[in-house]
């Protein structure tokens, strides 16, 4: 969940976001170690009166600082490649939803249910109810069942958009004439918000995303009520 003035990630709500945060923490630790070592070496050389300015090269040191970065890159590349694989992995999804970006709203089509499609517009500030978030709440939320893998097919009807929910660790561009896909697996019920992350016109900042994750019985009831 986002909070005022926060400088780190939102609270994770999916296994994928957990992996992304862990990779970020690993990278940050490695960067801090490198910065500390390089800063110490620079200060030590600057303050050392025994440094000889006539030395033009040192093959041993050059070999070391060529090998060490390669080892560091390997430690970063392996978890990075694993994350890239997980981002594209779609193993037997339970539900498929098609998302279409418009200027300036989202449309959703549940491919596994007949006649289940709707548009999702941002609720204007004057129409908000108590407890709803300004510029984030929509009239029709996207509803998903908790603990079931969902495949999202994302495209656009006019210009490039980007469908993003930070707490779930998902972000995919919506391109006209092309289908992109992503996998969603929420680890907890709740309401999660996102926004279009690609500048798409005058009302780019007014096409939010609201995803509600509910239990299976509530999801089935929502489908039945919406289809009536």
Tab-separated table of C-alpha atoms in Angstrom:
chain	number	residue	atom	x	y	z
A	1	UNK	CA	0.000	0.000	0.000
A	2	UNK	CA	1.310	3.450	-0.882
A	3	UNK	CA	1.848	6.094	1.778
A	4	UNK	CA	2.485	9.825	1.755
A	5	UNK	CA	6.075	10.790	0.985
A	6	UNK	CA	7.253	7.212	0.589
A	7	UNK	CA	10.576	6.730	-1.200
A	8	UNK	CA	10.658	2.934	-1.504
A	9	UNK	CA	8.376	0.388	-3.135
A	10	UNK	CA	4.749	-0.165	-2.254
A	11	UNK	CA	3.945	-3.172	-0.081
A	12	UNK	CA	4.226	-6.337	-2.127
A	13	UNK	CA	0.988	-8.129	-3.023
A	14	UNK	CA	2.352	-10.842	-5.326
A	15	UNK	CA	5.223	-13.356	-5.428
A	16	UNK	CA	6.617	-11.554	-8.464
A	17	UNK	CA	6.831	-8.246	-6.609
A	18	UNK	CA	8.598	-10.029	-3.742
A	19	UNK	CA	11.225	-11.260	-6.194
A	20	UNK	CA	11.636	-7.792	-7.699
A	21	UNK	CA	12.153	-6.223	-4.258
A	22	UNK	CA	14.693	-8.912	-3.312
A	23	UNK	CA	16.618	-8.287	-6.530
A	24	UNK	CA	16.559	-4.549	-5.853
A	25	UNK	CA	17.940	-5.106	-2.337
A	26	UNK	CA	20.698	-7.380	-3.657
A	27	UNK	CA	21.710	-4.830	-6.291
A	28	UNK	CA	21.673	-2.023	-3.727
A	29	UNK	CA	23.972	-3.958	-1.360
A	30	UNK	CA	26.441	-4.672	-4.169
A	31	UNK	CA	26.412	-1.017	-5.239
A	32	UNK	CA	27.060	0.166	-1.677
A	33	UNK	CA	30.020	-2.211	-1.342
A	34	UNK	CA	31.494	-0.979	-4.640
A	35	UNK	CA	30.987	2.696	-3.775
A	36	UNK	CA	32.561	2.220	-0.349
A	37	UNK	CA	35.596	0.399	-1.739
A	38	UNK	CA	36.183	2.852	-4.600
A	39	UNK	CA	35.761	5.875	-2.307
A	40	UNK	CA	38.247	4.442	0.192
A	41	UNK	CA	40.763	3.674	-2.570
A	42	UNK	CA	40.489	7.193	-4.016
A	43	UNK	CA	40.911	8.884	-0.637
A	44	UNK	CA	43.814	6.604	0.279
A	45	UNK	CA	45.641	7.452	-2.942
A	46	UNK	CA	44.948	11.178	-2.652
A	47	UNK	CA	46.227	11.371	0.928
A	48	UNK	CA	49.188	9.044	0.486
A	49	UNK	CA	52.434	11.013	0.130
A	50	UNK	CA	54.322	7.908	-1.036
A	51	UNK	CA	52.437	7.578	-4.337
A	52	UNK	CA	54.813	7.734	-7.284
A	53	UNK	CA	53.503	9.836	-10.161
A	54	UNK	CA	55.986	8.256	-12.564
A	55	UNK	CA	54.288	4.844	-12.541
A	56	UNK	CA	52.426	4.578	-15.849
A	57	UNK	CA	50.815	1.146	-15.554
A	58	UNK	CA	50.245	-1.810	-13.252
A	59	UNK	CA	49.240	-4.982	-15.064
A	60	UNK	CA	48.230	-6.854	-11.912
A	61	UNK	CA	45.799	-4.144	-10.806
A	62	UNK	CA	44.341	-3.802	-14.303
A	63	UNK	CA	43.753	-7.545	-14.411
A	64	UNK	CA	42.019	-7.476	-11.039
A	65	UNK	CA	39.694	-4.601	-11.913
A	66	UNK	CA	38.761	-6.363	-15.153
A	67	UNK	CA	37.947	-9.688	-13.472
A	68	UNK	CA	36.122	-8.388	-10.388
A	69	UNK	CA	33.460	-6.428	-12.357
A	70	UNK	CA	32.848	-9.516	-14.495
A	71	UNK	CA	32.177	-11.568	-11.360
A	72	UNK	CA	29.863	-8.867	-10.000
A	73	UNK	CA	27.927	-8.792	-13.287
A	74	UNK	CA	27.456	-12.559	-13.115
A	75	UNK	CA	25.926	-12.255	-9.632
A	76	UNK	CA	23.544	-9.611	-11.041
A	77	UNK	CA	22.808	-11.354	-14.339
A	78	UNK	CA	21.648	-14.701	-12.937
A	79	UNK	CA	18.772	-13.409	-10.758
A	80	UNK	CA	17.953	-10.812	-13.426
A	81	UNK	CA	17.509	-13.489	-16.110
A	82	UNK	CA	15.397	-15.534	-13.704
A	83	UNK	CA	13.119	-12.541	-13.140
A	84	UNK	CA	12.811	-11.907	-16.877
A	85	UNK	CA	11.708	-15.508	-17.313
A	86	UNK	CA	9.162	-15.259	-14.492
A	87	UNK	CA	7.736	-12.038	-15.949
A	88	UNK	CA	6.919	-13.826	-19.221
A	89	UNK	CA	5.994	-17.200	-17.747
A	90	UNK	CA	2.346	-18.164	-18.348
A	91	UNK	CA	1.783	-21.710	-17.136
A	92	UNK	CA	-1.842	-22.796	-17.519
A	93	UNK	CA	-3.650	-19.587	-16.489
A	94	UNK	CA	-7.085	-20.048	-14.941
A	95	UNK	CA	-8.596	-16.862	-16.409
A	96	UNK	CA	-7.823	-14.771	-19.475
A	97	UNK	CA	-8.725	-11.081	-19.582
A	98	UNK	CA	-8.233	-8.703	-22.481
A	99	UNK	CA	-7.397	-5.107	-21.565
A	100	UNK	CA	-7.773	-2.303	-24.104
A	101	UNK	CA	-6.422	1.202	-23.551
A	102	UNK	CA	-8.353	4.191	-24.894
A	103	UNK	CA	-8.043	7.954	-24.678
A	104	UNK	CA	-8.651	8.051	-21.751
A	105	UNK	CA	-10.100	4.977	-20.073
A	106	UNK	CA	-9.653	1.197	-19.951
A	107	UNK	CA	-11.885	-1.551	-21.323
A	108	UNK	CA	-11.891	-5.112	-19.975
A	109	UNK	CA	-13.161	-8.285	-21.638
A	110	UNK	CA	-13.381	-11.568	-19.717
A	111	UNK	CA	-12.753	-14.069	-22.493
A	112	UNK	CA	-13.894	-17.056	-20.411
A	113	UNK	CA	-17.369	-15.626	-19.756
A	114	UNK	CA	-19.977	-14.629	-22.296
A	115	UNK	CA	-21.057	-10.986	-22.446
A	116	UNK	CA	-18.749	-9.947	-19.617
A	117	UNK	CA	-17.042	-6.766	-20.734
A	118	UNK	CA	-17.112	-3.189	-19.487
A	119	UNK	CA	-15.374	0.178	-19.568
A	120	UNK	CA	-13.585	1.629	-16.567
A	121	UNK	CA	-13.602	5.421	-16.147
A	122	UNK	CA	-12.075	7.495	-13.376
A	123	UNK	CA	-14.617	8.818	-10.868
A	124	UNK	CA	-14.612	12.598	-10.830
A	125	UNK	CA	-13.657	14.319	-7.592
A	126	UNK	CA	-17.170	15.667	-6.971
A	127	UNK	CA	-18.619	12.132	-7.173
A	128	UNK	CA	-16.212	10.410	-4.776
A	129	UNK	CA	-17.591	8.657	-1.718
A	130	UNK	CA	-16.032	8.736	1.737
A	131	UNK	CA	-12.810	6.689	1.775
A	132	UNK	CA	-12.279	6.657	-1.996
A	133	UNK	CA	-9.005	7.938	-3.422
A	134	UNK	CA	-8.916	10.978	-5.676
A	135	UNK	CA	-7.673	10.307	-9.237
A	136	UNK	CA	-7.424	6.563	-8.498
A	137	UNK	CA	-10.982	5.285	-8.022
A	138	UNK	CA	-12.981	4.044	-11.041
A	139	UNK	CA	-16.642	3.328	-11.684
A	140	UNK	CA	-16.023	-0.336	-12.654
A	141	UNK	CA	-13.152	-2.134	-10.975
A	142	UNK	CA	-11.360	-5.058	-12.529
A	143	UNK	CA	-12.191	-8.064	-10.313
A	144	UNK	CA	-9.978	-11.155	-10.002
A	145	UNK	CA	-10.139	-14.270	-7.822
A	146	UNK	CA	-7.526	-14.598	-5.106
A	147	UNK	CA	-4.802	-17.241	-5.584
A	148	UNK	CA	-5.568	-18.000	-9.252
A	149	UNK	CA	-3.154	-17.196	-12.051
A	150	UNK	CA	-4.596	-14.730	-14.557
A	151	UNK	CA	-3.393	-13.993	-18.058
A	152	UNK	CA	-3.766	-10.382	-19.178
A	153	UNK	CA	-3.764	-9.623	-22.903
A	154	UNK	CA	-3.087	-5.916	-23.311
A	155	UNK	CA	-3.550	-3.739	-26.378
A	156	UNK	CA	-4.679	-0.217	-27.311
A	157	UNK	CA	-7.309	1.214	-29.620
A	158	UNK	CA	-5.651	4.547	-30.449
A	159	UNK	CA	-2.219	5.474	-29.032
A	160	UNK	CA	0.372	3.790	-26.796
A	161	UNK	CA	-0.709	3.298	-23.184
A	162	UNK	CA	0.835	1.322	-20.329
A	163	UNK	CA	-1.091	-0.887	-17.877
A	164	UNK	CA	0.672	-0.769	-14.500
A	165	UNK	CA	-0.007	-1.865	-10.912
A	166	UNK	CA	3.113	-1.249	-8.775
A	167	UNK	CA	2.150	-3.376	-5.754
A	168	UNK	CA	1.751	-6.428	-8.010
A	169	UNK	CA	4.969	-5.761	-9.921
A	170	UNK	CA	3.250	-5.689	-13.320
A	171	UNK	CA	3.744	-3.189	-16.125
A	172	UNK	CA	3.107	-3.776	-19.822
A	173	UNK	CA	2.749	-1.409	-22.775
A	174	UNK	CA	-0.553	-1.302	-24.643
A	175	UNK	CA	0.295	-0.921	-28.328
A	176	UNK	CA	-2.267	-0.420	-31.125
A	177	UNK	CA	-2.429	-3.463	-33.389
A	178	UNK	CA	-0.398	-5.668	-31.044
A	179	UNK	CA	-1.184	-7.964	-28.102
A	180	UNK	CA	1.187	-8.039	-25.136
A	181	UNK	CA	0.637	-10.388	-22.239
A	182	UNK	CA	1.495	-10.688	-18.575
A	183	UNK	CA	0.692	-12.967	-15.679
A	184	UNK	CA	-0.975	-11.884	-12.419
A	185	UNK	CA	-1.055	-13.913	-9.219
A	186	UNK	CA	-2.184	-11.908	-6.204
A	187	UNK	CA	-1.025	-13.263	-2.843
A	188	UNK	CA	-3.683	-11.453	-0.802
A	189	UNK	CA	-7.184	-10.038	-1.253
A	190	UNK	CA	-7.668	-6.302	-1.449
A	191	UNK	CA	-7.915	-3.343	-3.788
A	192	UNK	CA	-4.780	-2.347	-5.701
A	193	UNK	CA	-4.374	0.816	-7.730
A	194	UNK	CA	-2.276	1.785	-10.717
A	195	UNK	CA	-2.206	4.332	-13.505
A	196	UNK	CA	-1.308	4.580	-17.155
A	197	UNK	CA	2.492	4.864	-17.271
A	198	UNK	CA	2.885	6.048	-20.858
A	199	UNK	CA	2.172	9.666	-21.785
A	200	UNK	CA	-0.835	9.260	-24.063
A	201	UNK	CA	-2.413	12.697	-24.349
A	202	UNK	CA	-4.056	15.511	-22.456
A	203	UNK	CA	-5.884	13.269	-19.958
A	204	UNK	CA	-3.056	10.775	-19.508
A	205	UNK	CA	-3.091	11.254	-15.734
A	206	UNK	CA	-6.833	10.600	-15.518
A	207	UNK	CA	-7.084	6.953	-16.593
A	208	UNK	CA	-6.365	5.004	-13.379
A	209	UNK	CA	-6.516	1.259	-12.805
A	210	UNK	CA	-8.374	-0.273	-9.860
A	211	UNK	CA	-8.020	-4.025	-9.321
A	212	UNK	CA	-10.086	-5.788	-6.657
A	213	UNK	CA	-8.949	-9.251	-5.582
A	214	UNK	CA	-11.669	-11.296	-3.860
A	215	UNK	CA	-12.229	-14.911	-2.806
A	216	UNK	CA	-13.652	-17.444	-5.236
A	217	UNK	CA	-17.252	-17.300	-3.990
A	218	UNK	CA	-17.323	-13.506	-4.185
A	219	UNK	CA	-15.862	-13.627	-7.682
A	220	UNK	CA	-18.510	-16.088	-8.881
A	221	UNK	CA	-21.242	-13.938	-7.346
A	222	UNK	CA	-19.808	-10.840	-9.046
A	223	UNK	CA	-19.761	-12.633	-12.421
A	224	UNK	CA	-23.367	-13.795	-12.002
A	225	UNK	CA	-24.589	-10.328	-10.946
A	226	UNK	CA	-22.727	-8.612	-13.749
A	227	UNK	CA	-24.054	-11.008	-16.387
A	228	UNK	CA	-27.697	-10.506	-15.358
